[in-house]
Amino acid sequence: MLRRGMHALRFSLMLLVLGSVALAPVGVQAAPVGMPLPSGWLTRLVGLLPQPGQSAQLMDWQASRLIMTLTGRVAELGGDREALRTIMNKFQRGEKLAYDPRLGISRAEFDSYLLFEPALAPTGKRIKLPATREGSRLRFGDVAGLDGVLRGLEIDLLTGELRAPEGFSGKPQIFAADNAQERALDVQSGFEWNLRGNNPYTQNGINLIVQLVSLKGGQTVLSVSRFSMMNGRTSDGRVIVQYAR
């Protein structure tokens, strides 16, 4: 009885985290409808994907100089550390930042820090991407530094469909920047997959965003944010890599 109750609680938490409650046993929420894919999009998409064993740099969002100044300023004035930590976490996720009086600074001073955009910067670590060709599919594995975020993802090179081992799949759409971090990138073109779904029978679920973009400087950026539930066990992570094709 206790085990059954724990399974029910775990599934309820999964629905809460994934943000979708479906009446049907299996739910899949598609990505918002974006711009139609242009002629020749599949060739362009395949041209951006990494080659097997592709050398890549691990990247991360770097706080701007004034964001770092904000940290020092709050410490100087004895502002609330938890409020500052919340602000910095939202910044790292690219979310909109809201003023919190507990920081100990005025709203006007806080707003002055938001005029400066974040920058995507290398972490100093290079890896060989664990990508392999299996027929008409590109399949990702895992290596140190990726924390399993790419593991098991497959892209069909004939259709562009992305499949996840949690049991869900979806087609790409044109990339459109929708937060400060994404707008800070000098994107020439790109694609995005957005999968969200849950299956109460298998206790599998996913909330996955994959972005594949070409920068005007000639580099390609692959960004993957993934919340996964497999057989009731959850994992969460994000990876950004940059490489040249």
PDB file of C-alpha atoms in Angstrom:
ATOM      1  CA  MET A   1       0.000   0.000   0.000  1.00  0.00           C
ATOM      2  CA  LEU A   2       2.839   2.356   0.906  1.00  0.00           C
ATOM      3  CA  ARG A   3       4.620   1.553  -2.365  1.00  0.00           C
ATOM      4  CA  ARG A   4       1.452   2.234  -4.352  1.00  0.00           C
ATOM      5  CA  GLY A   5       1.070   5.563  -2.523  1.00  0.00           C
ATOM      6  CA  MET A   6       4.680   6.477  -3.283  1.00  0.00           C
ATOM      7  CA  HIS A   7       4.164   5.700  -6.987  1.00  0.00           C
ATOM      8  CA  ALA A   8       1.092   7.930  -7.027  1.00  0.00           C
ATOM      9  CA  LEU A   9       2.972  10.752  -5.304  1.00  0.00           C
ATOM     10  CA  ARG A  10       5.918  10.404  -7.678  1.00  0.00           C
ATOM     11  CA  PHE A  11       3.657  10.575 -10.719  1.00  0.00           C
ATOM     12  CA  SER A  12       1.846  13.626  -9.297  1.00  0.00           C
ATOM     13  CA  LEU A  13       5.187  15.363  -8.853  1.00  0.00           C
ATOM     14  CA  MET A  14       6.146  14.457 -12.412  1.00  0.00           C
ATOM     15  CA  LEU A  15       2.996  16.114 -13.748  1.00  0.00           C
ATOM     16  CA  LEU A  16       3.710  19.200 -11.672  1.00  0.00           C
ATOM     17  CA  VAL A  17       7.290  19.512 -12.898  1.00  0.00           C
ATOM     18  CA  LEU A  18       6.455  18.856 -16.514  1.00  0.00           C
ATOM     19  CA  GLY A  19       3.680  21.406 -16.289  1.00  0.00           C
ATOM     20  CA  SER A  20       1.026  19.374 -18.090  1.00  0.00           C
ATOM     21  CA  VAL A  21      -1.895  17.334 -16.762  1.00  0.00           C
ATOM     22  CA  ALA A  22      -3.459  15.194 -19.466  1.00  0.00           C
ATOM     23  CA  LEU A  23      -6.810  13.439 -19.280  1.00  0.00           C
ATOM     24  CA  ALA A  24      -5.551  10.800 -21.705  1.00  0.00           C
ATOM     25  CA  PRO A  25      -3.078   8.189 -20.392  1.00  0.00           C
ATOM     26  CA  VAL A  26      -0.297   9.536 -22.603  1.00  0.00           C
ATOM     27  CA  GLY A  27       0.157  13.249 -23.140  1.00  0.00           C
ATOM     28  CA  VAL A  28       2.451  15.072 -25.530  1.00  0.00           C
ATOM     29  CA  GLN A  29       2.468  18.857 -25.702  1.00  0.00           C
ATOM     30  CA  ALA A  30       3.793  20.165 -28.990  1.00  0.00           C
ATOM     31  CA  ALA A  31       5.978  23.226 -29.320  1.00  0.00           C
ATOM     32  CA  PRO A  32       4.244  26.520 -30.063  1.00  0.00           C
ATOM     33  CA  VAL A  33       3.597  26.998 -33.747  1.00  0.00           C
ATOM     34  CA  GLY A  34       6.391  29.127 -35.193  1.00  0.00           C
ATOM     35  CA  MET A  35       7.393  30.276 -38.644  1.00  0.00           C
ATOM     36  CA  PRO A  36       7.025  27.663 -41.403  1.00  0.00           C
ATOM     37  CA  LEU A  37      10.196  25.808 -42.304  1.00  0.00           C
ATOM     38  CA  PRO A  38      11.750  27.316 -45.445  1.00  0.00           C
ATOM     39  CA  SER A  39      12.577  25.446 -48.625  1.00  0.00           C
ATOM     40  CA  GLY A  40      15.802  23.471 -48.240  1.00  0.00           C
ATOM     41  CA  TRP A  41      15.601  23.517 -44.433  1.00  0.00           C
ATOM     42  CA  LEU A  42      16.519  19.837 -44.009  1.00  0.00           C
ATOM     43  CA  THR A  43      19.804  20.218 -45.892  1.00  0.00           C
ATOM     44  CA  ARG A  44      20.607  23.241 -43.752  1.00  0.00           C
ATOM     45  CA  LEU A  45      19.749  21.402 -40.534  1.00  0.00           C
ATOM     46  CA  VAL A  46      21.874  18.369 -41.388  1.00  0.00           C
ATOM     47  CA  GLY A  47      24.734  20.725 -42.268  1.00  0.00           C
ATOM     48  CA  LEU A  48      24.651  22.187 -38.750  1.00  0.00           C
ATOM     49  CA  LEU A  49      24.637  18.872 -36.890  1.00  0.00           C
ATOM     50  CA  PRO A  50      27.965  17.702 -35.436  1.00  0.00           C
ATOM     51  CA  GLN A  51      30.040  15.049 -37.161  1.00  0.00           C
ATOM     52  CA  PRO A  52      30.802  11.826 -35.249  1.00  0.00           C
ATOM     53  CA  GLY A  53      33.586  12.635 -32.782  1.00  0.00           C
ATOM     54  CA  GLN A  54      33.252  16.371 -33.469  1.00  0.00           C
ATOM     55  CA  SER A  55      35.600  18.513 -31.343  1.00  0.00           C
ATOM     56  CA  ALA A  56      33.624  21.094 -29.370  1.00  0.00           C
ATOM     57  CA  GLN A  57      34.009  23.661 -26.614  1.00  0.00           C
ATOM     58  CA  LEU A  58      31.812  23.542 -23.540  1.00  0.00           C
ATOM     59  CA  MET A  59      30.138  26.929 -23.118  1.00  0.00           C
ATOM     60  CA  ASP A  60      28.164  28.707 -20.414  1.00  0.00           C
ATOM     61  CA  TRP A  61      26.445  32.010 -19.855  1.00  0.00           C
ATOM     62  CA  GLN A  62      28.828  34.469 -18.234  1.00  0.00           C
ATOM     63  CA  ALA A  63      27.593  37.258 -16.036  1.00  0.00           C
ATOM     64  CA  SER A  64      28.343  40.680 -17.470  1.00  0.00           C
ATOM     65  CA  ARG A  65      30.761  42.969 -15.648  1.00  0.00           C
ATOM     66  CA  LEU A  66      27.916  44.932 -14.070  1.00  0.00           C
ATOM     67  CA  ILE A  67      26.164  41.778 -12.874  1.00  0.00           C
ATOM     68  CA  MET A  68      29.360  40.998 -10.994  1.00  0.00           C
ATOM     69  CA  THR A  69      29.344  44.586  -9.721  1.00  0.00           C
ATOM     70  CA  LEU A  70      25.794  44.004  -8.475  1.00  0.00           C
ATOM     71  CA  THR A  71      27.035  41.085  -6.387  1.00  0.00           C
ATOM     72  CA  GLY A  72      29.697  43.256  -4.778  1.00  0.00           C
ATOM     73  CA  ARG A  73      27.282  46.136  -4.290  1.00  0.00           C
ATOM     74  CA  VAL A  74      24.706  43.989  -2.484  1.00  0.00           C
ATOM     75  CA  ALA A  75      27.424  42.545  -0.252  1.00  0.00           C
ATOM     76  CA  GLU A  76      28.716  46.049   0.495  1.00  0.00           C
ATOM     77  CA  LEU A  77      25.277  47.250   1.605  1.00  0.00           C
ATOM     78  CA  GLY A  78      24.494  44.105   3.574  1.00  0.00           C
ATOM     79  CA  GLY A  79      21.671  43.018   1.262  1.00  0.00           C
ATOM     80  CA  ASP A  80      19.931  39.674   1.535  1.00  0.00           C
ATOM     81  CA  ARG A  81      22.098  36.859   0.143  1.00  0.00           C
ATOM     82  CA  GLU A  82      19.144  34.597  -0.632  1.00  0.00           C
ATOM     83  CA  ALA A  83      17.496  37.347  -2.702  1.00  0.00           C
ATOM     84  CA  LEU A  84      20.768  37.814  -4.606  1.00  0.00           C
ATOM     85  CA  ARG A  85      21.088  34.053  -5.153  1.00  0.00           C
ATOM     86  CA  THR A  86      17.562  33.968  -6.610  1.00  0.00           C
ATOM     87  CA  ILE A  87      18.437  36.809  -8.991  1.00  0.00           C
ATOM     88  CA  MET A  88      21.635  35.095 -10.159  1.00  0.00           C
ATOM     89  CA  ASN A  89      19.878  31.751 -10.693  1.00  0.00           C
ATOM     90  CA  LYS A  90      17.242  33.436 -12.841  1.00  0.00           C
ATOM     91  CA  PHE A  91      19.991  35.217 -14.763  1.00  0.00           C
ATOM     92  CA  GLN A  92      21.737  31.913 -15.524  1.00  0.00           C
ATOM     93  CA  ARG A  93      18.450  30.461 -16.825  1.00  0.00           C
ATOM     94  CA  GLY A  94      17.782  33.500 -19.015  1.00  0.00           C
ATOM     95  CA  GLU A  95      14.622  34.414 -17.117  1.00  0.00           C
ATOM     96  CA  LYS A  96      13.313  37.943 -16.660  1.00  0.00           C
ATOM     97  CA  LEU A  97      14.792  39.563 -13.548  1.00  0.00           C
ATOM     98  CA  ALA A  98      12.483  41.315 -11.088  1.00  0.00           C
ATOM     99  CA  TYR A  99      13.472  43.884  -8.469  1.00  0.00           C
ATOM    100  CA  ASP A 100      13.602  42.664  -4.867  1.00  0.00           C
ATOM    101  CA  PRO A 101      13.898  45.332  -2.128  1.00  0.00           C
ATOM    102  CA  ARG A 102      15.734  42.823   0.070  1.00  0.00           C
ATOM    103  CA  LEU A 103      18.791  43.414  -2.126  1.00  0.00           C
ATOM    104  CA  GLY A 104      19.299  46.688  -0.282  1.00  0.00           C
ATOM    105  CA  ILE A 105      19.551  48.860  -3.408  1.00  0.00           C
ATOM    106  CA  SER A 106      17.026  51.122  -5.082  1.00  0.00           C
ATOM    107  CA  ARG A 107      14.871  50.009  -7.994  1.00  0.00           C
ATOM    108  CA  ALA A 108      16.592  52.584 -10.226  1.00  0.00           C
ATOM    109  CA  GLU A 109      20.043  51.202  -9.406  1.00  0.00           C
ATOM    110  CA  PHE A 110      18.831  47.637  -9.962  1.00  0.00           C
ATOM    111  CA  ASP A 111      17.387  48.565 -13.364  1.00  0.00           C
ATOM    112  CA  SER A 112      20.736  50.043 -14.416  1.00  0.00           C
ATOM    113  CA  TYR A 113      22.319  46.584 -14.185  1.00  0.00           C
ATOM    114  CA  LEU A 114      19.761  45.119 -16.582  1.00  0.00           C
ATOM    115  CA  LEU A 115      20.929  47.315 -19.475  1.00  0.00           C
ATOM    116  CA  PHE A 116      23.868  44.997 -20.036  1.00  0.00           C
ATOM    117  CA  GLU A 117      23.308  41.697 -21.791  1.00  0.00           C
ATOM    118  CA  PRO A 118      24.889  38.362 -20.809  1.00  0.00           C
ATOM    119  CA  ALA A 119      27.548  36.730 -22.949  1.00  0.00           C
ATOM    120  CA  LEU A 120      28.109  33.112 -23.969  1.00  0.00           C
ATOM    121  CA  ALA A 121      31.690  32.215 -23.100  1.00  0.00           C
ATOM    122  CA  PRO A 122      33.874  29.073 -23.214  1.00  0.00           C
ATOM    123  CA  THR A 123      34.451  27.240 -19.943  1.00  0.00           C
ATOM    124  CA  GLY A 124      37.969  26.263 -21.022  1.00  0.00           C
ATOM    125  CA  LYS A 125      37.044  22.594 -21.519  1.00  0.00           C
ATOM    126  CA  ARG A 126      37.012  20.801 -24.875  1.00  0.00           C
ATOM    127  CA  ILE A 127      35.330  17.480 -25.599  1.00  0.00           C
ATOM    128  CA  LYS A 128      34.701  15.120 -28.490  1.00  0.00           C
ATOM    129  CA  LEU A 129      30.959  14.961 -28.969  1.00  0.00           C
ATOM    130  CA  PRO A 130      29.649  11.387 -28.561  1.00  0.00           C
ATOM    131  CA  ALA A 131      27.693  11.424 -31.833  1.00  0.00           C
ATOM    132  CA  THR A 132      27.475   8.351 -34.065  1.00  0.00           C
ATOM    133  CA  ARG A 133      25.796   7.681 -37.421  1.00  0.00           C
ATOM    134  CA  GLU A 134      23.484   4.668 -37.461  1.00  0.00           C
ATOM    135  CA  GLY A 135      21.983   4.437 -40.936  1.00  0.00           C
ATOM    136  CA  SER A 136      19.946   7.591 -41.454  1.00  0.00           C
ATOM    137  CA  ARG A 137      20.071   8.567 -37.778  1.00  0.00           C
ATOM    138  CA  LEU A 138      22.484  10.600 -35.689  1.00  0.00           C
ATOM    139  CA  ARG A 139      22.589   9.225 -32.151  1.00  0.00           C
ATOM    140  CA  PHE A 140      24.134  10.869 -29.087  1.00  0.00           C
ATOM    141  CA  GLY A 141      25.858   9.115 -26.202  1.00  0.00           C
ATOM    142  CA  ASP A 142      27.644  10.558 -23.185  1.00  0.00           C
ATOM    143  CA  VAL A 143      31.133  11.662 -22.141  1.00  0.00           C
ATOM    144  CA  ALA A 144      32.558  13.454 -19.103  1.00  0.00           C
ATOM    145  CA  GLY A 145      31.307  17.020 -18.975  1.00  0.00           C
ATOM    146  CA  LEU A 146      27.914  16.343 -20.562  1.00  0.00           C
ATOM    147  CA  ASP A 147      26.327  14.768 -17.455  1.00  0.00           C
ATOM    148  CA  GLY A 148      24.051  12.511 -19.498  1.00  0.00           C
ATOM    149  CA  VAL A 149      22.059  15.421 -20.955  1.00  0.00           C
ATOM    150  CA  LEU A 150      22.504  14.220 -24.569  1.00  0.00           C
ATOM    151  CA  ARG A 151      22.393  10.489 -23.858  1.00  0.00           C
ATOM    152  CA  GLY A 152      19.992   8.536 -26.075  1.00  0.00           C
ATOM    153  CA  LEU A 153      18.775  11.435 -28.213  1.00  0.00           C
ATOM    154  CA  GLU A 154      18.385  10.581 -31.914  1.00  0.00           C
ATOM    155  CA  ILE A 155      17.824  12.797 -34.949  1.00  0.00           C
ATOM    156  CA  ASP A 156      16.410  11.326 -38.151  1.00  0.00           C
ATOM    157  CA  LEU A 157      18.511  12.796 -40.965  1.00  0.00           C
ATOM    158  CA  LEU A 158      15.738  12.181 -43.518  1.00  0.00           C
ATOM    159  CA  THR A 159      12.916  13.931 -41.650  1.00  0.00           C
ATOM    160  CA  GLY A 160      14.570  16.060 -38.957  1.00  0.00           C
ATOM    161  CA  GLU A 161      12.520  14.306 -36.273  1.00  0.00           C
ATOM    162  CA  LEU A 162      14.069  14.179 -32.801  1.00  0.00           C
ATOM    163  CA  ARG A 163      13.434  11.064 -30.704  1.00  0.00           C
ATOM    164  CA  ALA A 164      14.105  10.728 -26.984  1.00  0.00           C
ATOM    165  CA  PRO A 165      14.524   7.427 -25.085  1.00  0.00           C
ATOM    166  CA  GLU A 166      11.707   8.491 -22.753  1.00  0.00           C
ATOM    167  CA  GLY A 167       9.391   7.580 -25.644  1.00  0.00           C
ATOM    168  CA  PHE A 168       8.586  10.948 -27.208  1.00  0.00           C
ATOM    169  CA  SER A 169       9.475  12.596 -30.510  1.00  0.00           C
ATOM    170  CA  GLY A 170       8.902  15.818 -32.408  1.00  0.00           C
ATOM    171  CA  LYS A 171       9.729  17.803 -35.535  1.00  0.00           C
ATOM    172  CA  PRO A 172      11.913  20.937 -35.548  1.00  0.00           C
ATOM    173  CA  GLN A 173      10.823  24.518 -35.994  1.00  0.00           C
ATOM    174  CA  ILE A 174      12.696  27.698 -36.852  1.00  0.00           C
ATOM    175  CA  PHE A 175      14.662  29.102 -33.904  1.00  0.00           C
ATOM    176  CA  ALA A 176      13.292  32.374 -32.534  1.00  0.00           C
ATOM    177  CA  ALA A 177      15.018  34.137 -29.612  1.00  0.00           C
ATOM    178  CA  ASP A 178      12.604  34.739 -26.737  1.00  0.00           C
ATOM    179  CA  ASN A 179      14.788  35.815 -23.792  1.00  0.00           C
ATOM    180  CA  ALA A 180      17.762  38.084 -23.066  1.00  0.00           C
ATOM    181  CA  GLN A 181      20.337  35.312 -23.354  1.00  0.00           C
ATOM    182  CA  GLU A 182      19.089  34.085 -26.721  1.00  0.00           C
ATOM    183  CA  ARG A 183      18.840  37.640 -28.065  1.00  0.00           C
ATOM    184  CA  ALA A 184      22.459  38.229 -27.000  1.00  0.00           C
ATOM    185  CA  LEU A 185      23.610  35.591 -29.513  1.00  0.00           C
ATOM    186  CA  ASP A 186      24.442  36.837 -32.994  1.00  0.00           C
ATOM    187  CA  VAL A 187      22.336  34.134 -34.665  1.00  0.00           C
ATOM    188  CA  GLN A 188      22.292  33.807 -38.436  1.00  0.00           C
ATOM    189  CA  SER A 189      19.798  30.939 -38.563  1.00  0.00           C
ATOM    190  CA  GLY A 190      18.810  27.888 -36.583  1.00  0.00           C
ATOM    191  CA  PHE A 191      16.316  25.270 -35.457  1.00  0.00           C
ATOM    192  CA  GLU A 192      14.632  24.225 -32.233  1.00  0.00           C
ATOM    193  CA  TRP A 193      12.911  21.090 -30.927  1.00  0.00           C
ATOM    194  CA  ASN A 194      10.571  21.309 -27.959  1.00  0.00           C
ATOM    195  CA  LEU A 195       9.231  18.080 -26.429  1.00  0.00           C
ATOM    196  CA  ARG A 196       6.997  17.812 -23.386  1.00  0.00           C
ATOM    197  CA  GLY A 197       5.056  14.723 -22.403  1.00  0.00           C
ATOM    198  CA  ASN A 198       4.309  12.073 -19.802  1.00  0.00           C
ATOM    199  CA  ASN A 199       3.198   8.447 -19.696  1.00  0.00           C
ATOM    200  CA  PRO A 200       1.713   7.247 -16.379  1.00  0.00           C
ATOM    201  CA  TYR A 201       1.967   3.573 -17.396  1.00  0.00           C
ATOM    202  CA  THR A 202       5.732   3.618 -17.940  1.00  0.00           C
ATOM    203  CA  GLN A 203       6.360   6.490 -15.486  1.00  0.00           C
ATOM    204  CA  ASN A 204       8.311   8.203 -18.241  1.00  0.00           C
ATOM    205  CA  GLY A 205       8.186  11.919 -18.940  1.00  0.00           C
ATOM    206  CA  ILE A 206      10.198  14.657 -20.571  1.00  0.00           C
ATOM    207  CA  ASN A 207      10.585  18.411 -20.857  1.00  0.00           C
ATOM    208  CA  LEU A 208      13.245  18.925 -23.524  1.00  0.00           C
ATOM    209  CA  ILE A 209      14.456  21.954 -25.473  1.00  0.00           C
ATOM    210  CA  VAL A 210      17.152  21.464 -28.119  1.00  0.00           C
ATOM    211  CA  GLN A 211      18.476  24.488 -30.001  1.00  0.00           C
ATOM    212  CA  LEU A 212      20.842  24.226 -32.974  1.00  0.00           C
ATOM    213  CA  VAL A 213      21.947  27.605 -34.317  1.00  0.00           C
ATOM    214  CA  SER A 214      24.533  29.051 -36.675  1.00  0.00           C
ATOM    215  CA  LEU A 215      26.256  32.236 -35.504  1.00  0.00           C
ATOM    216  CA  LYS A 216      27.271  35.003 -37.888  1.00  0.00           C
ATOM    217  CA  GLY A 217      30.896  34.404 -36.904  1.00  0.00           C
ATOM    218  CA  GLY A 218      30.726  30.930 -38.485  1.00  0.00           C
ATOM    219  CA  GLN A 219      30.418  28.844 -35.309  1.00  0.00           C
ATOM    220  CA  THR A 220      27.569  26.458 -34.494  1.00  0.00           C
ATOM    221  CA  VAL A 221      25.987  26.264 -31.042  1.00  0.00           C
ATOM    222  CA  LEU A 222      24.064  23.243 -29.739  1.00  0.00           C
ATOM    223  CA  SER A 223      22.124  23.896 -26.529  1.00  0.00           C
ATOM    224  CA  VAL A 224      20.168  21.166 -24.728  1.00  0.00           C
ATOM    225  CA  SER A 225      18.010  21.625 -21.620  1.00  0.00           C
ATOM    226  CA  ARG A 226      16.454  18.380 -20.402  1.00  0.00           C
ATOM    227  CA  PHE A 227      14.250  17.271 -17.532  1.00  0.00           C
ATOM    228  CA  SER A 228      13.812  13.505 -17.774  1.00  0.00           C
ATOM    229  CA  MET A 229      11.848  10.859 -15.934  1.00  0.00           C
ATOM    230  CA  MET A 230      12.595   7.218 -16.757  1.00  0.00           C
ATOM    231  CA  ASN A 231      10.721   4.521 -14.835  1.00  0.00           C
ATOM    232  CA  GLY A 232       9.961   7.066 -12.120  1.00  0.00           C
ATOM    233  CA  ARG A 233      13.569   8.260 -11.711  1.00  0.00           C
ATOM    234  CA  THR A 234      14.296  11.883 -12.582  1.00  0.00           C
ATOM    235  CA  SER A 235      17.312  13.781 -13.867  1.00  0.00           C
ATOM    236  CA  ASP A 236      17.779  17.389 -14.883  1.00  0.00           C
ATOM    237  CA  GLY A 237      20.546  19.231 -16.716  1.00  0.00           C
ATOM    238  CA  ARG A 238      21.672  21.656 -19.385  1.00  0.00           C
ATOM    239  CA  VAL A 239      24.602  21.603 -21.804  1.00  0.00           C
ATOM    240  CA  ILE A 240      25.848  24.170 -24.327  1.00  0.00           C
ATOM    241  CA  VAL A 241      28.595  23.326 -26.832  1.00  0.00           C
ATOM    242  CA  GLN A 242      30.132  25.299 -29.677  1.00  0.00           C
ATOM    243  CA  TYR A 243      31.920  23.874 -32.705  1.00  0.00           C
ATOM    244  CA  ALA A 244      32.870  24.661 -36.306  1.00  0.00           C
ATOM    245  CA  ARG A 245      31.446  22.805 -39.312  1.00  0.00           C
TER     246      ARG A 245
END
